[in-house]
Short mmCIF file of C-alpha atoms in Angstrom, two decimals:
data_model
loop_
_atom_site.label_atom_id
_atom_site.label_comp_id
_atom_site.label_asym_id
_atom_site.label_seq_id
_atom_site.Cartn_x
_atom_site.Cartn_y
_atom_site.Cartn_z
CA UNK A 1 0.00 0.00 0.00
CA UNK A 2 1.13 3.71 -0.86
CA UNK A 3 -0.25 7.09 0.19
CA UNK A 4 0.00 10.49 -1.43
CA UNK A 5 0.55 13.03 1.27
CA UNK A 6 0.72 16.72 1.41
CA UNK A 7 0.37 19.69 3.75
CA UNK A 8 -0.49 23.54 2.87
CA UNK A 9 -1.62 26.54 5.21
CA UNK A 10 -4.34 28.92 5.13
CA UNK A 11 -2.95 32.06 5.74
CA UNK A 12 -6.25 34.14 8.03
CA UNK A 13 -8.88 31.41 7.45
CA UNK A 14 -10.41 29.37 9.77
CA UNK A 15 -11.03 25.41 9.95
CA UNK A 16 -14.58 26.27 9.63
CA UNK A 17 -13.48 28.06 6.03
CA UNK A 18 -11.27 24.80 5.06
CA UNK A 19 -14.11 22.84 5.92
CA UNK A 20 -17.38 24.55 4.34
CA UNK A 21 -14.87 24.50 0.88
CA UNK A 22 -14.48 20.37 1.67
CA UNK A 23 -18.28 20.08 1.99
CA UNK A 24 -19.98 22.55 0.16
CA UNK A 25 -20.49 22.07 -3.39
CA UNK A 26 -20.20 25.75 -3.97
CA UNK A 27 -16.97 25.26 -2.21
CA UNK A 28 -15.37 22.22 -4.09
CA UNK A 29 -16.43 23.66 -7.39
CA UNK A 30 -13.97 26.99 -6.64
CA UNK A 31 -11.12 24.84 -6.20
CA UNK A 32 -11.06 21.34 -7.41
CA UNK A 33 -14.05 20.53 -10.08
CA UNK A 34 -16.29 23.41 -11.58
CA UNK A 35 -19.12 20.41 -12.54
CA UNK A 36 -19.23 19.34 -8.88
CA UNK A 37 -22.98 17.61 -7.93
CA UNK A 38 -24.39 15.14 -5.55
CA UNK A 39 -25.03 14.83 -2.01
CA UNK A 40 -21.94 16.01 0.36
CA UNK A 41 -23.38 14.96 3.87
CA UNK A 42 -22.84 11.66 5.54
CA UNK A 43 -23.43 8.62 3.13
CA UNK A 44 -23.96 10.91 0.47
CA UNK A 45 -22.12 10.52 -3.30
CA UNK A 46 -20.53 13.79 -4.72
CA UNK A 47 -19.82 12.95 -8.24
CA UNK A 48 -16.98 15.30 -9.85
CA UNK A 49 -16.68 15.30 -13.64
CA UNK A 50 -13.57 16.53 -15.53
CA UNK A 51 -13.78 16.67 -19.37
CA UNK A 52 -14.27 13.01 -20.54
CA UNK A 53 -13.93 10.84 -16.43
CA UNK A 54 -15.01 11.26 -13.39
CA UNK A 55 -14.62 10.76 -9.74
CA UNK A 56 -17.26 9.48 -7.64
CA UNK A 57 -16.65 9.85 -3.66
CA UNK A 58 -18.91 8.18 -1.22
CA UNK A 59 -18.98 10.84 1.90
CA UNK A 60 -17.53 8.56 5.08
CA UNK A 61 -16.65 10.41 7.80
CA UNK A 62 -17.20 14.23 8.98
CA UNK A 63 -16.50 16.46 11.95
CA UNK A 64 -16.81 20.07 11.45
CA UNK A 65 -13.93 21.92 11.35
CA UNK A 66 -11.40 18.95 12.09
CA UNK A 67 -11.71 16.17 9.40
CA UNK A 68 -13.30 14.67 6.54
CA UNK A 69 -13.01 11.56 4.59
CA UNK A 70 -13.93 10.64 1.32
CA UNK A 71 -14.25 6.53 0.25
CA UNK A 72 -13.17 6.26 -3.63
CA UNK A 73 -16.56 4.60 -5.24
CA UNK A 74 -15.91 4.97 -8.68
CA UNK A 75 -13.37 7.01 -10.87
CA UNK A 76 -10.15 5.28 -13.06
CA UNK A 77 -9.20 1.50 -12.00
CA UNK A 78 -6.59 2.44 -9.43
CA UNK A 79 -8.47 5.06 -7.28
CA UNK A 80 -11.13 2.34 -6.56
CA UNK A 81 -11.13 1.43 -2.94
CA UNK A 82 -8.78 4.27 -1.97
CA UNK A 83 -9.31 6.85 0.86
CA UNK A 84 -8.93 11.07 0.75
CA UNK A 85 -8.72 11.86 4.20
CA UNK A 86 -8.51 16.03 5.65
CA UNK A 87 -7.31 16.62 8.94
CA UNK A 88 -8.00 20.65 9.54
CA UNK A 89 -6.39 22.34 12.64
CA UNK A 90 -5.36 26.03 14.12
CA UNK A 91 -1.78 27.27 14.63
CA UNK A 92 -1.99 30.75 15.15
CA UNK A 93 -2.78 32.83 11.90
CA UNK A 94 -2.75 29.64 9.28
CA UNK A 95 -5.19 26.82 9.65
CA UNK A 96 -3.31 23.82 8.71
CA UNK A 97 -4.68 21.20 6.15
CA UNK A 98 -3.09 17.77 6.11
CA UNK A 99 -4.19 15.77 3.19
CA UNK A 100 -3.62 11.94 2.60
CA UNK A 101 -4.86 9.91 -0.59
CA UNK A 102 -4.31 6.24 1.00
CA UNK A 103 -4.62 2.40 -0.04
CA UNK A 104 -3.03 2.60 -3.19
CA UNK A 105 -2.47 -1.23 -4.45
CA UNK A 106 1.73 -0.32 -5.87
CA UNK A 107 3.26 3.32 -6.68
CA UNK A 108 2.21 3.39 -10.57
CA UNK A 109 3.56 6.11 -12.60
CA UNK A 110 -0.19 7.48 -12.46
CA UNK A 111 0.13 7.68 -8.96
CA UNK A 112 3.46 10.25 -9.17
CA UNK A 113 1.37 12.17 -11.39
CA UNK A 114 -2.05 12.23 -9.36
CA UNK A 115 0.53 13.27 -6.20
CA UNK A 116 1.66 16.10 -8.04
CA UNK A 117 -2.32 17.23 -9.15
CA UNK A 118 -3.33 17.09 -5.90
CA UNK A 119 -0.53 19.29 -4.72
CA UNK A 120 -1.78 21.83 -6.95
CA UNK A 121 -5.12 21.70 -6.30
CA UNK A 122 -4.27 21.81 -2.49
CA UNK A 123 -2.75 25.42 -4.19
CA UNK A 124 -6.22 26.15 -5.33
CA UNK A 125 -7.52 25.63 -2.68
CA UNK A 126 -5.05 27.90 -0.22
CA UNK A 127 -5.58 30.41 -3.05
CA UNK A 128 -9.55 30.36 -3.02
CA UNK A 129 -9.24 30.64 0.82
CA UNK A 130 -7.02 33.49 0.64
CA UNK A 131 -7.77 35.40 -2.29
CA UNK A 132 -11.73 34.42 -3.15
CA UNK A 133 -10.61 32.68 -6.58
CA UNK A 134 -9.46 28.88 -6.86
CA UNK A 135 -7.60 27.14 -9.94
CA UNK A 136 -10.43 24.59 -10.53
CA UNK A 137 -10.96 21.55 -13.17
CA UNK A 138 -10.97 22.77 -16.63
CA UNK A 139 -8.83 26.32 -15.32
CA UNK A 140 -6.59 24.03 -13.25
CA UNK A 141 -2.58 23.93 -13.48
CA UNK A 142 -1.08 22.00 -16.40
CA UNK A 143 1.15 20.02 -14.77
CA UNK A 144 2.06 17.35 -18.01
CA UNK A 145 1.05 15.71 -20.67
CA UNK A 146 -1.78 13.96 -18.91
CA UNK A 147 -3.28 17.34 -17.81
CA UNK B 1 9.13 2.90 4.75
CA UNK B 2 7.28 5.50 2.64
CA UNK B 3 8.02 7.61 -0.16
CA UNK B 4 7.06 11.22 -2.11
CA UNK B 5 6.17 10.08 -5.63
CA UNK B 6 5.30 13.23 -8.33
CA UNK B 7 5.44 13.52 -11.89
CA UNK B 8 5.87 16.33 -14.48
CA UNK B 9 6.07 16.86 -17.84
CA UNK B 10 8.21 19.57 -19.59
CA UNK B 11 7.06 20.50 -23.03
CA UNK B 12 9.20 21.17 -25.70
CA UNK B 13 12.48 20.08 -23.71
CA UNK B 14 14.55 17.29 -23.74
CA UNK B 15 16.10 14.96 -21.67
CA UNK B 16 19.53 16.34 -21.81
CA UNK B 17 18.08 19.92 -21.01
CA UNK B 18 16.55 18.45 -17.84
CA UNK B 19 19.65 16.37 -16.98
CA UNK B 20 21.46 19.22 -16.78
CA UNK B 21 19.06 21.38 -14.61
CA UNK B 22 19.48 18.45 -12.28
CA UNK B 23 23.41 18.02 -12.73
CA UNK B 24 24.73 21.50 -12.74
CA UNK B 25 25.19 24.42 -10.29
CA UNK B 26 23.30 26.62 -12.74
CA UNK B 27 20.96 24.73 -13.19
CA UNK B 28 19.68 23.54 -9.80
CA UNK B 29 20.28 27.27 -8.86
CA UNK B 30 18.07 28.28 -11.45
CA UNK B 31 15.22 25.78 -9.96
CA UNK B 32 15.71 24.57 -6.08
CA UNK B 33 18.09 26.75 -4.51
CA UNK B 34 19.85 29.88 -5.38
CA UNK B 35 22.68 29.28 -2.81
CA UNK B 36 23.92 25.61 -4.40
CA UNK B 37 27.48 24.66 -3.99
CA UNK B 38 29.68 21.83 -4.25
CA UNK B 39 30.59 18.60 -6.56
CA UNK B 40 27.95 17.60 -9.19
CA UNK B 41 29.80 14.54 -10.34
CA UNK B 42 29.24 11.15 -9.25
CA UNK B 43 30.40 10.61 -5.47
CA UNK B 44 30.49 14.35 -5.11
CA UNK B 45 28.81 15.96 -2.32
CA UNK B 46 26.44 18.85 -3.48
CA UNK B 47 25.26 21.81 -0.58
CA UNK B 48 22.39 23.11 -0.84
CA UNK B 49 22.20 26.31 1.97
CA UNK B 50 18.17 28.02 2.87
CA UNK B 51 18.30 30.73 4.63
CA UNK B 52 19.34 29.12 8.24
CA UNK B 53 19.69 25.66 7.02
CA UNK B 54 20.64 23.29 4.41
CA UNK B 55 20.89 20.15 2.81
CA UNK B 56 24.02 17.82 1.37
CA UNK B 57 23.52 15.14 -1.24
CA UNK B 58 25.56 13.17 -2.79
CA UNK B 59 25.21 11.99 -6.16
CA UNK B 60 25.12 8.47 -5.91
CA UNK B 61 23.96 7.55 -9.50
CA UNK B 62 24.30 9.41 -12.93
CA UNK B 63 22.51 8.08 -16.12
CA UNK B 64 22.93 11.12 -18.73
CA UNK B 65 19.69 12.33 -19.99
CA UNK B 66 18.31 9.11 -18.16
CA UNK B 67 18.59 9.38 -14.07
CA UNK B 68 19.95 10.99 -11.64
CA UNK B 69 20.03 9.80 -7.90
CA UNK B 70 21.39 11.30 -4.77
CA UNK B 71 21.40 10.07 -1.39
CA UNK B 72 20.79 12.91 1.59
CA UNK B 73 23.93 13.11 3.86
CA UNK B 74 23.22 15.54 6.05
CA UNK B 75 19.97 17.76 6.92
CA UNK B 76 16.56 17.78 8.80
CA UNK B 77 17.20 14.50 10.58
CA UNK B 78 14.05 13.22 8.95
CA UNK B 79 16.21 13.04 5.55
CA UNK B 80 19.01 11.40 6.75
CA UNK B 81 19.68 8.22 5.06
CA UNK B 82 16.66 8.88 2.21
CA UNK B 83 17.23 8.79 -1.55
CA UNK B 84 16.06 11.13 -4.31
CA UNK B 85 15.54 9.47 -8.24
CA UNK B 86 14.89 11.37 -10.85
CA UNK B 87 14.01 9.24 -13.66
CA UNK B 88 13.83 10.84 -17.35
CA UNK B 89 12.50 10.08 -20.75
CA UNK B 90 10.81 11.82 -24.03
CA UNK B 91 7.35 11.38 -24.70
CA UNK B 92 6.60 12.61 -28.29
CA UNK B 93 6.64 16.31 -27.26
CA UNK B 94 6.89 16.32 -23.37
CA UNK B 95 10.03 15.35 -21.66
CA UNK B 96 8.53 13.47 -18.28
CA UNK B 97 10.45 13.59 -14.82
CA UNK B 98 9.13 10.80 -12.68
CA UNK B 99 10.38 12.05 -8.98
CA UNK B 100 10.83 9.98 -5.88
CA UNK B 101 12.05 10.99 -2.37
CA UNK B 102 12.33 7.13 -0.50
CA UNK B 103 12.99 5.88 2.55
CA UNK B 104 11.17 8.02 5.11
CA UNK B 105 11.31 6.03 8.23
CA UNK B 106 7.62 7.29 9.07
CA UNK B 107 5.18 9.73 7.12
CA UNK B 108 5.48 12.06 10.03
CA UNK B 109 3.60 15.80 9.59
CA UNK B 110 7.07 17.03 8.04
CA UNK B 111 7.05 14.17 5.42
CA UNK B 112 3.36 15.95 4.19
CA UNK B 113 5.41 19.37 4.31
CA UNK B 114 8.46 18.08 1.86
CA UNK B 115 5.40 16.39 -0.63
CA UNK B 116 3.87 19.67 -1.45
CA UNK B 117 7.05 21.44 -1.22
CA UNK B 118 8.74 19.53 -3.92
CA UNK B 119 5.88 18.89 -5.87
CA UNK B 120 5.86 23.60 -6.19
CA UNK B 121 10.10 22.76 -6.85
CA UNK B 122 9.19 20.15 -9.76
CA UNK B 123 7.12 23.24 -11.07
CA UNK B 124 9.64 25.36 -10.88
CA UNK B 125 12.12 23.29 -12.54
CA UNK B 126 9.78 22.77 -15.48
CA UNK B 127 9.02 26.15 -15.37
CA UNK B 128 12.98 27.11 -15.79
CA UNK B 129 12.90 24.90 -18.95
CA UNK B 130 10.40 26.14 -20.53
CA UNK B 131 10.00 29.70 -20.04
CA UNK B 132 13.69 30.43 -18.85
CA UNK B 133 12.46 31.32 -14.77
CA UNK B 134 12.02 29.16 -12.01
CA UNK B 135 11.15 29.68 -8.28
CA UNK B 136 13.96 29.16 -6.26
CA UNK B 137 14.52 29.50 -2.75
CA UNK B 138 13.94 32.13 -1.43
CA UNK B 139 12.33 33.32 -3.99
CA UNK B 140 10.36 29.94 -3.72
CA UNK B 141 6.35 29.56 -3.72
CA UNK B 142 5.11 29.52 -0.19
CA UNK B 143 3.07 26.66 0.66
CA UNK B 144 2.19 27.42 4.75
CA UNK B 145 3.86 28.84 8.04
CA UNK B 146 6.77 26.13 7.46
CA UNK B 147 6.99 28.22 3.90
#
């Protein structure tokens, strides 16, 4: 098993902030997929479409302003039965945001590049936060040749 | 053990241009760190000096236009004893870096920090290649209150 980790800070936000963008679907459409839809409480299915695919994430775990976690229910071959986990805390001015993408089966080249995506859309993110405007899926980063 | 996986492609480049962003003092000034000194041959040691601290590798494999690997030998204690691969190829138009920082002993909060923070310095090196500018430190993108 693998896991993609990562760790930005939210310079004068709150974990409240972080969160609502998690679980809002005003809020994940400003930083990760414009054509966000679906149900983002507990149980629920928020279904995120980029250009041709799609990620579907079954909603498995919430606690306001501290954590979410998303189950992988459908989306390409090896993101099936993976976990996207949030952990949202205070220090001082910057709310924290750790990140983890775990349960990978081995560390395909598809995983180096989805590491490197979700860096930048942890960027967006920060940026949305910060600055009121995100880098979301189809005005995200180009990062390769595989988008 | 657990490792920082990313990928990147740089468009119209080539492997040799990337090797030597990876195997020269220009280059990895250009991209990583402005204040880079040292040996860039094989079994050199290569310093690498932010602001208060800094980082030693030495290169323990060279592949040219292929791979480059160093191993840390001194740093954040966290590094000590971890490898970084760069692994290189062309792909029609893209030249793709497949990145991997191994051997963390555990995927402390730090280990989260150094994923995001060299997936930004992967940007910046393909941003050096292809538009002539990267972010170095310090003029590096900052990620959170751990910049």
């Amino acid at each position: 098993m693998a896991d993609i980790l990562h760790r930005v800070g939210v310079e004068h936000s709150s974990p409240q902030r972080v969160y609502d963008a998690l679980t809002t679907l005003d809020g994940l459409s400003g930083w990760w997929v414009e054509k966000t839809t679906g149900d983002t409480g507990r149980g629920g299915v928020v279904e995120f479409r980029f250009g041709p695919g799609g990620i579907d994430m079954e909603v498995a775990e919430l606690d306001p302003g501290r954590l979410v976690r998303w189950d992988v229910v459908d989306g390409p071959q090896e993101w099936i039965g993976t976990s996207v986990q949030w952990d949202i805390r205070q220090d001082g001015d910057w709310t924290i945001v750790l990140f983890r993408h775990e349960g990978w089966r081995e560390p395909v080249e598809f995983m180096h590049h989805c590491s490197t995506k979700w860096a930048t859309f942890l960027m967006s993110l920060k940026e949305l936060l910060e600055t009121g405007t995100g880098a979301p899926d189809p005005r995200d980063v180009r990062i390769s040749d595989w988008h």
